Amino acid sequence: MNRNDFFAKLSAYPEHLKLVKSVGAPGLRAPSKFLVGLGAAQQIGSVAKGLTSGRKALLVSDGVLEKLGLVSLIASFMEDEGLEVVTFTDVEAEPHIETLEKLHASVKDSAIDVIVGLGGGSAMDMAKLVSQCLGKGQDPRPYIDTFNANEDHGLPLILLPTTSGTGSEVSVFAIVSAGDTKKYLSSDIFIPHAAILDPILTATMPKSVTAITGMDALTHAIEAIMHRNASPIVEAFGYGAVELISRSLRGAVNEPDNLEMRYDMLVGAAMAMMAFNLSGGLYAHSVSYVLTSYKGTPHGLGCALGLPYLMDFNLPVVENRLARLARLMCGDATSADQSTAAKQCVAAVVALMADIGLPTTLRDYDVPEEVVVELAKEMHSKYPRPGNPRDMSEDDSIGYWSAMYNGSL
């Protein structure tokens, strides 16, 4: 996407979507700048200049976005404001610590003043981590091995999502793989100094990525709502996110140029992560970690495969919450009976997955039946979730994974 393409897309939509809004959540830690609207990406240069007196920016992204022209587009908006831009585009999906080391080594002597992360969760997480390493003068492995959640921020950080799912642009999390283990770090220092949400940047996503990242966002919202730490504030963000995602994900997948639906998805993903920040993840995320290690499963797909079966497992203790979700997902078709409505909600998630072209069982995803018990035990031992509203024993974990395999709900 070049500048002409960007402005052509921008001109085709109504003014209310092009009203770039600075959003704040009173009482909650948030990026100091949180800009939302079609065309908001144009402001990246002025935002960067407002965060530092320096003039050298590092733009972290991936090879796909470089080929699509988004990296040069964002760099040009910064260069318009007199910034010198250094780019790194070797971030892979589910990045490993070796990638962070390569990134850090390439710029540690470059006197970088501000970091910009452009992409999905992988690129944004690499931007988060390198901003800390550069700002603190530490190499990546020692930084991660001795991570202190109470440290100060690193270099000024701006994040621009190009997917509508991870919510990394507003999250307290940074994730990197070391060997076959995912290391997930959590601290307010990973909330960027500025986040810019421009739906035009998500228009380049193929259908499969739109579907997978959309289910990642839905998982964040529903897990936050089911969590032991859920609160009225969590529910406000979580239910709002589910409503936006439920009404727009199918359209975003099937009508890729519909920027109104992509607007809903981008805002919904951010709201879902705000809820997730305040509560935490549950076993659908643990499923994703195991499947990523086992067969390189994209994070959002792993979460999606685990989500409806976790909802069903938790249903006896969160029936009222799932029944309320059903009213958002099923509308007038929702049963008046709470138990039936909760079941409808679970079925609605499965139907959504099928409608956007995702497998709904481990069998459909070509996971051999003979490894299911082994994977269930690995999840239970490596990725426990004390915040899950219903305790899960090892036998329960095996039953959970068996249900995922067979589609038993």
Short mmCIF file of C-alpha atoms in Angstrom, two decimals:
data_model
loop_
_atom_site.label_atom_id
_atom_site.label_comp_id
_atom_site.label_asym_id
_atom_site.label_seq_id
_atom_site.Cartn_x
_atom_site.Cartn_y
_atom_site.Cartn_z
CA MET A 1 0.00 0.00 0.00
CA ASN A 2 1.54 3.30 -1.09
CA ARG A 3 0.48 6.82 -0.13
CA ASN A 4 -1.93 7.09 -3.07
CA ASP A 5 -3.64 3.84 -2.04
CA PHE A 6 -3.84 5.01 1.57
CA PHE A 7 -5.49 8.33 0.72
CA ALA A 8 -7.79 6.72 -1.87
CA LYS A 9 -9.17 4.35 0.77
CA LEU A 10 -9.49 7.23 3.20
CA SER A 11 -11.50 9.36 0.78
CA ALA A 12 -14.09 6.65 0.20
CA TYR A 13 -15.51 6.57 3.73
CA PRO A 14 -17.79 8.87 5.72
CA GLU A 15 -16.43 11.67 7.84
CA HIS A 16 -17.47 10.21 11.21
CA LEU A 17 -15.03 7.32 10.68
CA LYS A 18 -12.26 9.75 9.77
CA LEU A 19 -12.64 11.73 12.97
CA VAL A 20 -9.47 10.71 14.78
CA LYS A 21 -10.27 10.49 18.46
CA SER A 22 -7.91 10.57 21.41
CA VAL A 23 -9.40 7.99 23.76
CA GLY A 24 -8.85 7.84 27.50
CA ALA A 25 -10.10 5.53 30.23
CA PRO A 26 -10.27 7.53 33.48
CA GLY A 27 -8.71 5.68 36.39
CA LEU A 28 -6.99 3.07 34.23
CA ARG A 29 -3.39 3.08 33.05
CA ALA A 30 -3.42 3.60 29.29
CA PRO A 31 -1.07 4.85 26.59
CA SER A 32 -0.52 8.57 26.98
CA LYS A 33 -1.81 8.85 23.40
CA PHE A 34 -4.51 6.50 22.15
CA LEU A 35 -5.65 7.60 18.71
CA VAL A 36 -8.48 5.87 16.83
CA GLY A 37 -9.85 6.58 13.37
CA LEU A 38 -9.42 6.13 9.64
CA GLY A 39 -6.23 7.95 8.66
CA ALA A 40 -4.87 8.14 12.20
CA ALA A 41 -1.58 6.63 11.00
CA GLN A 42 -0.74 9.97 9.36
CA GLN A 43 -0.07 11.34 12.84
CA ILE A 44 2.76 8.92 13.64
CA GLY A 45 5.43 11.54 12.90
CA SER A 46 3.97 14.24 15.13
CA VAL A 47 3.31 11.71 17.91
CA ALA A 48 6.92 10.49 17.74
CA LYS A 49 8.26 14.05 17.83
CA GLY A 50 6.17 14.69 20.93
CA LEU A 51 7.83 11.83 22.79
CA THR A 52 11.48 12.69 22.27
CA SER A 53 13.78 15.56 21.41
CA GLY A 54 15.80 13.11 19.32
CA ARG A 55 15.18 12.46 15.64
CA LYS A 56 16.06 8.80 15.04
CA ALA A 57 13.30 6.19 14.98
CA LEU A 58 13.48 2.40 14.83
CA LEU A 59 10.55 0.85 12.93
CA VAL A 60 10.05 -2.85 13.81
CA SER A 61 7.85 -4.93 11.51
CA ASP A 62 7.87 -8.07 9.33
CA GLY A 63 8.69 -9.04 5.77
CA VAL A 64 5.06 -9.41 4.68
CA LEU A 65 4.19 -5.83 5.63
CA GLU A 66 7.38 -4.63 3.98
CA LYS A 67 6.33 -6.27 0.70
CA LEU A 68 2.83 -4.82 1.01
CA GLY A 69 4.28 -1.32 1.31
CA LEU A 70 3.07 -0.56 4.83
CA VAL A 71 6.57 -0.25 6.25
CA SER A 72 7.58 2.38 3.70
CA LEU A 73 4.22 4.14 4.13
CA ILE A 74 4.63 4.55 7.89
CA ALA A 75 8.30 5.46 7.45
CA SER A 76 7.29 8.19 4.99
CA PHE A 77 4.85 9.72 7.48
CA MET A 78 7.70 9.93 10.02
CA GLU A 79 10.13 11.29 7.47
CA ASP A 80 7.60 14.03 6.65
CA GLU A 81 8.25 15.28 10.19
CA GLY A 82 12.03 15.22 9.83
CA LEU A 83 12.69 11.88 11.52
CA GLU A 84 15.40 9.51 10.33
CA VAL A 85 13.96 5.98 10.19
CA VAL A 86 15.86 2.71 10.64
CA THR A 87 13.83 -0.40 9.79
CA PHE A 88 13.98 -4.01 10.95
CA THR A 89 11.59 -6.37 9.16
CA ASP A 90 12.83 -9.85 10.10
CA VAL A 91 10.24 -10.56 12.78
CA GLU A 92 8.61 -13.97 12.27
CA ALA A 93 5.33 -15.30 13.62
CA GLU A 94 5.66 -16.48 17.23
CA PRO A 95 9.18 -14.94 17.42
CA HIS A 96 12.07 -16.53 19.26
CA ILE A 97 14.64 -14.87 21.45
CA GLU A 98 17.21 -15.23 18.68
CA THR A 99 15.16 -12.73 16.64
CA LEU A 100 15.22 -10.27 19.52
CA GLU A 101 18.98 -10.73 19.81
CA LYS A 102 19.40 -10.07 16.08
CA LEU A 103 17.22 -6.96 16.30
CA HIS A 104 19.04 -5.65 19.36
CA ALA A 105 22.48 -6.28 17.86
CA SER A 106 21.54 -4.45 14.66
CA VAL A 107 20.69 -1.17 16.41
CA LYS A 108 22.32 -1.10 19.85
CA ASP A 109 25.02 1.30 18.62
CA SER A 110 22.66 3.45 16.51
CA ALA A 111 21.53 6.01 19.10
CA ILE A 112 17.84 5.25 18.63
CA ASP A 113 15.47 7.80 20.22
CA VAL A 114 12.03 6.24 19.73
CA ILE A 115 10.69 2.77 18.83
CA VAL A 116 7.72 2.12 16.54
CA GLY A 117 6.14 -1.34 16.30
CA LEU A 118 4.02 -2.02 13.21
CA GLY A 119 2.21 -5.31 12.73
CA GLY A 120 0.54 -8.04 14.71
CA GLY A 121 1.44 -9.20 18.19
CA SER A 122 4.82 -10.60 17.15
CA ALA A 123 6.17 -7.32 15.77
CA MET A 124 4.68 -5.28 18.59
CA ASP A 125 6.12 -7.62 21.24
CA MET A 126 9.58 -7.38 19.64
CA ALA A 127 9.24 -3.59 19.67
CA LYS A 128 8.27 -3.67 23.36
CA LEU A 129 11.21 -5.84 24.31
CA VAL A 130 13.85 -4.00 22.30
CA SER A 131 12.62 -0.68 23.73
CA GLN A 132 13.35 -2.03 27.20
CA CYS A 133 16.71 -3.56 26.30
CA LEU A 134 17.95 -0.40 24.56
CA GLY A 135 16.58 1.89 27.23
CA LYS A 136 18.18 -0.08 30.05
CA GLY A 137 21.42 -0.96 28.23
CA GLN A 138 20.86 -4.70 28.64
CA ASP A 139 21.25 -7.60 26.22
CA PRO A 140 18.06 -9.60 25.58
CA ARG A 141 18.77 -12.85 27.41
CA PRO A 142 19.96 -11.26 30.67
CA TYR A 143 17.04 -8.84 30.50
CA ILE A 144 14.48 -11.64 30.15
CA ASP A 145 16.20 -13.96 32.65
CA THR A 146 16.28 -11.25 35.35
CA PHE A 147 13.07 -9.49 34.38
CA ASN A 148 11.84 -6.98 36.97
CA ALA A 149 8.21 -5.98 36.47
CA ASN A 150 8.68 -2.87 38.62
CA GLU A 151 11.34 -1.19 36.50
CA ASP A 152 10.79 2.08 34.66
CA HIS A 153 9.91 2.33 30.98
CA GLY A 154 12.61 1.92 28.35
CA LEU A 155 12.78 4.08 25.22
CA PRO A 156 9.59 5.84 24.07
CA LEU A 157 7.36 3.32 22.32
CA ILE A 158 4.56 3.71 19.75
CA LEU A 159 2.51 0.77 18.48
CA LEU A 160 0.38 0.53 15.34
CA PRO A 161 -1.57 -2.74 14.95
CA THR A 162 -2.19 -4.14 11.48
CA THR A 163 -4.31 -7.02 12.79
CA SER A 164 -7.44 -6.96 14.94
CA GLY A 165 -6.74 -9.57 17.52
CA THR A 166 -3.72 -9.53 19.79
CA GLY A 167 -4.48 -6.22 21.50
CA SER A 168 -0.74 -5.94 22.10
CA GLU A 169 -0.97 -2.21 21.43
CA VAL A 170 -2.65 -1.74 24.83
CA SER A 171 -1.46 -4.82 26.71
CA VAL A 172 0.76 -5.32 29.72
CA PHE A 173 2.24 -8.45 28.13
CA ALA A 174 5.25 -9.29 25.98
CA ILE A 175 5.80 -12.83 24.74
CA VAL A 176 8.87 -14.47 23.24
CA SER A 177 9.80 -18.12 22.71
CA ALA A 178 12.99 -19.63 24.10
CA GLY A 179 13.52 -23.12 22.77
CA ASP A 180 10.16 -24.90 22.96
CA THR A 181 8.88 -22.74 25.83
CA LYS A 182 6.97 -19.48 25.60
CA LYS A 183 8.13 -16.85 28.04
CA TYR A 184 5.40 -14.37 28.84
CA LEU A 185 6.36 -11.25 30.75
CA SER A 186 3.79 -8.98 32.35
CA SER A 187 4.21 -5.39 33.54
CA ASP A 188 2.79 -1.92 33.02
CA ILE A 189 6.12 -1.00 31.39
CA PHE A 190 4.93 -2.82 28.25
CA ILE A 191 1.99 -0.47 27.76
CA PRO A 192 3.29 1.88 25.06
CA HIS A 193 3.58 5.62 25.31
CA ALA A 194 1.23 5.87 22.34
CA ALA A 195 -1.06 3.55 20.37
CA ILE A 196 -2.47 4.45 16.97
CA LEU A 197 -5.44 2.42 15.71
CA ASP A 198 -6.06 2.99 12.01
CA PRO A 199 -8.41 0.46 10.34
CA ILE A 200 -6.83 1.21 6.95
CA LEU A 201 -3.70 -0.59 8.13
CA THR A 202 -5.72 -3.78 8.71
CA ALA A 203 -7.18 -3.85 5.19
CA THR A 204 -4.17 -5.80 3.91
CA MET A 205 -4.95 -8.83 6.12
CA PRO A 206 -5.91 -11.97 4.19
CA LYS A 207 -9.09 -13.77 5.20
CA SER A 208 -7.31 -16.43 7.23
CA VAL A 209 -5.39 -13.88 9.31
CA THR A 210 -8.54 -11.78 9.83
CA ALA A 211 -10.34 -14.90 11.08
CA ILE A 212 -7.55 -16.13 13.35
CA THR A 213 -6.74 -12.78 14.93
CA GLY A 214 -10.45 -12.03 15.37
CA MET A 215 -10.86 -15.22 17.37
CA ASP A 216 -7.82 -14.28 19.45
CA ALA A 217 -9.61 -11.05 20.39
CA LEU A 218 -12.85 -12.89 21.17
CA THR A 219 -10.90 -15.28 23.39
CA HIS A 220 -9.38 -12.38 25.33
CA ALA A 221 -12.82 -10.94 26.01
CA ILE A 222 -14.55 -14.19 27.00
CA GLU A 223 -11.69 -15.48 29.13
CA ALA A 224 -11.57 -12.14 30.95
CA ILE A 225 -15.32 -12.35 31.64
CA MET A 226 -15.04 -15.95 32.95
CA HIS A 227 -11.93 -15.23 35.08
CA ARG A 228 -12.00 -15.40 38.88
CA ASN A 229 -10.73 -11.80 38.87
CA ALA A 230 -13.56 -10.52 36.68
CA SER A 231 -15.16 -7.31 37.93
CA PRO A 232 -17.77 -4.85 36.67
CA ILE A 233 -15.00 -2.91 34.91
CA VAL A 234 -13.70 -6.09 33.24
CA GLU A 235 -17.24 -6.94 32.21
CA ALA A 236 -17.84 -3.48 30.75
CA PHE A 237 -14.84 -3.82 28.44
CA GLY A 238 -15.35 -7.53 27.83
CA TYR A 239 -19.04 -7.51 26.94
CA GLY A 240 -18.53 -4.43 24.77
CA ALA A 241 -15.75 -6.20 22.90
CA VAL A 242 -17.86 -9.33 22.35
CA GLU A 243 -20.70 -7.24 20.92
CA LEU A 244 -18.38 -5.49 18.43
CA ILE A 245 -16.59 -8.68 17.41
CA SER A 246 -19.75 -10.78 17.10
CA ARG A 247 -21.43 -8.31 14.77
CA SER A 248 -18.39 -7.61 12.60
CA LEU A 249 -15.99 -10.58 12.37
CA ARG A 250 -17.91 -12.47 9.68
CA GLY A 251 -18.14 -9.32 7.59
CA ALA A 252 -14.49 -8.42 8.10
CA VAL A 253 -13.52 -11.89 6.84
CA ASN A 254 -15.90 -11.98 3.88
CA GLU A 255 -15.77 -8.28 2.91
CA PRO A 256 -12.10 -7.41 3.39
CA ASP A 257 -12.50 -3.84 2.12
CA ASN A 258 -15.32 -3.01 4.53
CA LEU A 259 -13.46 -0.59 6.77
CA GLU A 260 -16.47 0.02 9.01
CA MET A 261 -16.34 -3.62 10.11
CA ARG A 262 -12.57 -3.45 10.40
CA TYR A 263 -13.05 -0.35 12.58
CA ASP A 264 -15.31 -2.38 14.91
CA MET A 265 -12.82 -5.24 15.00
CA LEU A 266 -9.84 -3.00 15.79
CA VAL A 267 -11.66 -1.23 18.62
CA GLY A 268 -13.13 -4.53 19.85
CA ALA A 269 -9.68 -6.12 19.98
CA ALA A 270 -8.31 -3.23 22.05
CA MET A 271 -11.28 -3.35 24.43
CA ALA A 272 -10.87 -7.13 24.80
CA MET A 273 -7.25 -6.69 25.79
CA MET A 274 -8.15 -3.95 28.28
CA ALA A 275 -10.43 -6.49 29.97
CA PHE A 276 -7.72 -9.15 29.73
CA ASN A 277 -5.16 -6.80 31.31
CA LEU A 278 -7.37 -6.49 34.37
CA SER A 279 -8.08 -10.21 34.80
CA GLY A 280 -5.83 -12.59 32.87
CA GLY A 281 -5.75 -15.60 30.60
CA LEU A 282 -7.30 -19.02 31.02
CA TYR A 283 -6.85 -22.47 29.51
CA ALA A 284 -7.68 -21.55 25.90
CA HIS A 285 -4.39 -19.64 25.95
CA SER A 286 -2.67 -22.65 27.51
CA VAL A 287 -4.00 -24.78 24.65
CA SER A 288 -2.48 -22.32 22.20
CA TYR A 289 0.92 -22.47 23.87
CA VAL A 290 0.92 -26.27 23.68
CA LEU A 291 -0.26 -26.42 20.07
CA THR A 292 2.24 -23.76 18.97
CA SER A 293 5.05 -25.85 20.43
CA TYR A 294 3.61 -29.09 19.01
CA LYS A 295 2.92 -28.03 15.40
CA GLY A 296 3.55 -24.31 15.00
CA THR A 297 -0.10 -23.37 15.39
CA PRO A 298 -0.86 -19.65 15.02
CA HIS A 299 -1.66 -18.26 18.45
CA GLY A 300 -5.20 -17.12 17.65
CA LEU A 301 -6.12 -20.46 16.09
CA GLY A 302 -4.90 -22.33 19.16
CA CYS A 303 -7.00 -20.06 21.36
CA ALA A 304 -10.03 -20.56 19.12
CA LEU A 305 -9.75 -24.36 19.27
CA GLY A 306 -9.68 -24.24 23.05
CA LEU A 307 -12.31 -21.54 23.65
CA PRO A 308 -15.75 -23.18 23.22
CA TYR A 309 -14.69 -26.33 25.07
CA LEU A 310 -13.35 -24.23 27.95
CA MET A 311 -16.63 -22.30 28.05
CA ASP A 312 -18.46 -25.63 28.22
CA PHE A 313 -16.15 -26.90 30.98
CA ASN A 314 -16.67 -23.71 33.00
CA LEU A 315 -20.41 -23.47 32.29
CA PRO A 316 -21.55 -24.91 35.67
CA VAL A 317 -19.90 -22.01 37.53
CA VAL A 318 -20.31 -19.14 35.04
CA GLU A 319 -23.72 -19.96 33.60
CA ASN A 320 -25.10 -16.47 34.23
CA ARG A 321 -22.15 -14.79 32.46
CA LEU A 322 -22.42 -17.05 29.42
CA ALA A 323 -26.17 -16.49 29.26
CA ARG A 324 -25.54 -12.75 29.12
CA LEU A 325 -22.99 -13.31 26.36
CA ALA A 326 -25.60 -15.30 24.45
CA ARG A 327 -27.82 -12.24 24.27
CA LEU A 328 -24.98 -10.37 22.58
CA MET A 329 -24.11 -13.20 20.20
CA CYS A 330 -27.54 -14.68 19.44
CA GLY A 331 -29.84 -11.66 19.78
CA ASP A 332 -33.55 -12.37 19.65
CA ALA A 333 -32.88 -16.11 19.30
CA THR A 334 -31.56 -16.29 22.85
CA SER A 335 -33.52 -18.60 25.13
CA ALA A 336 -35.18 -17.15 28.21
CA ASP A 337 -33.89 -20.13 30.19
CA GLN A 338 -30.44 -19.27 31.60
CA SER A 339 -28.98 -22.77 31.25
CA THR A 340 -30.15 -23.11 27.66
CA ALA A 341 -28.91 -19.62 26.82
CA ALA A 342 -25.45 -20.44 28.21
CA LYS A 343 -25.30 -23.49 25.96
CA GLN A 344 -26.41 -21.35 23.03
CA CYS A 345 -23.46 -19.07 23.65
CA VAL A 346 -21.02 -21.99 23.41
CA ALA A 347 -22.70 -23.15 20.19
CA ALA A 348 -22.56 -19.60 18.81
CA VAL A 349 -18.77 -19.54 19.18
CA VAL A 350 -18.47 -22.85 17.30
CA ALA A 351 -20.80 -21.55 14.57
CA LEU A 352 -18.74 -18.38 14.24
CA MET A 353 -15.54 -20.40 13.85
CA ALA A 354 -17.11 -22.54 11.14
CA ASP A 355 -18.53 -19.51 9.32
CA ILE A 356 -15.11 -17.86 9.06
CA GLY A 357 -13.42 -21.02 7.83
CA LEU A 358 -11.64 -22.28 10.94
CA PRO A 359 -11.52 -25.89 12.16
CA THR A 360 -13.70 -26.49 15.19
CA THR A 361 -12.05 -29.66 16.53
CA LEU A 362 -8.56 -31.04 16.94
CA ARG A 363 -9.55 -33.86 14.61
CA ASP A 364 -10.40 -31.34 11.90
CA TYR A 365 -7.04 -29.68 12.56
CA ASP A 366 -5.23 -33.00 11.94
CA VAL A 367 -3.99 -33.54 15.48
CA PRO A 368 -3.55 -37.34 15.88
CA GLU A 369 -5.79 -38.87 18.53
CA GLU A 370 -2.87 -40.76 20.05
CA VAL A 371 -1.12 -37.52 21.17
CA VAL A 372 -4.15 -35.92 22.84
CA VAL A 373 -3.49 -37.33 26.33
CA GLU A 374 0.18 -36.34 26.15
CA LEU A 375 -0.71 -32.78 25.13
CA ALA A 376 -3.34 -32.56 27.87
CA LYS A 377 -0.80 -33.56 30.50
CA GLU A 378 1.72 -31.08 29.13
CA MET A 379 -0.81 -28.26 29.37
CA HIS A 380 -1.76 -29.17 32.92
CA SER A 381 1.85 -29.30 34.13
CA LYS A 382 3.39 -26.39 32.18
CA TYR A 383 0.56 -23.86 31.86
CA PRO A 384 -1.75 -23.98 34.90
CA ARG A 385 -4.43 -21.32 35.29
CA PRO A 386 -5.29 -20.61 38.92
CA GLY A 387 -7.66 -17.86 37.71
CA ASN A 388 -9.91 -20.34 35.93
CA PRO A 389 -13.29 -20.23 37.71
CA ARG A 390 -13.44 -24.04 37.90
CA ASP A 391 -10.46 -26.08 39.09
CA MET A 392 -9.02 -28.41 36.45
CA SER A 393 -7.28 -31.63 37.50
CA GLU A 394 -5.07 -33.65 35.20
CA ASP A 395 -8.00 -35.98 34.50
CA ASP A 396 -10.17 -32.93 33.76
CA SER A 397 -7.48 -31.70 31.37
CA ILE A 398 -7.54 -35.01 29.53
CA GLY A 399 -11.33 -34.78 29.31
CA TYR A 400 -11.05 -31.20 28.05
CA TRP A 401 -8.62 -32.17 25.30
CA SER A 402 -10.70 -35.22 24.38
CA ALA A 403 -13.73 -32.93 23.98
CA MET A 404 -11.65 -30.65 21.74
CA TYR A 405 -10.67 -33.64 19.64
CA ASN A 406 -14.16 -35.12 19.32
CA GLY A 407 -16.18 -31.91 19.27
CA SER A 408 -18.10 -32.96 22.37
CA LEU A 409 -20.19 -30.13 23.77
#
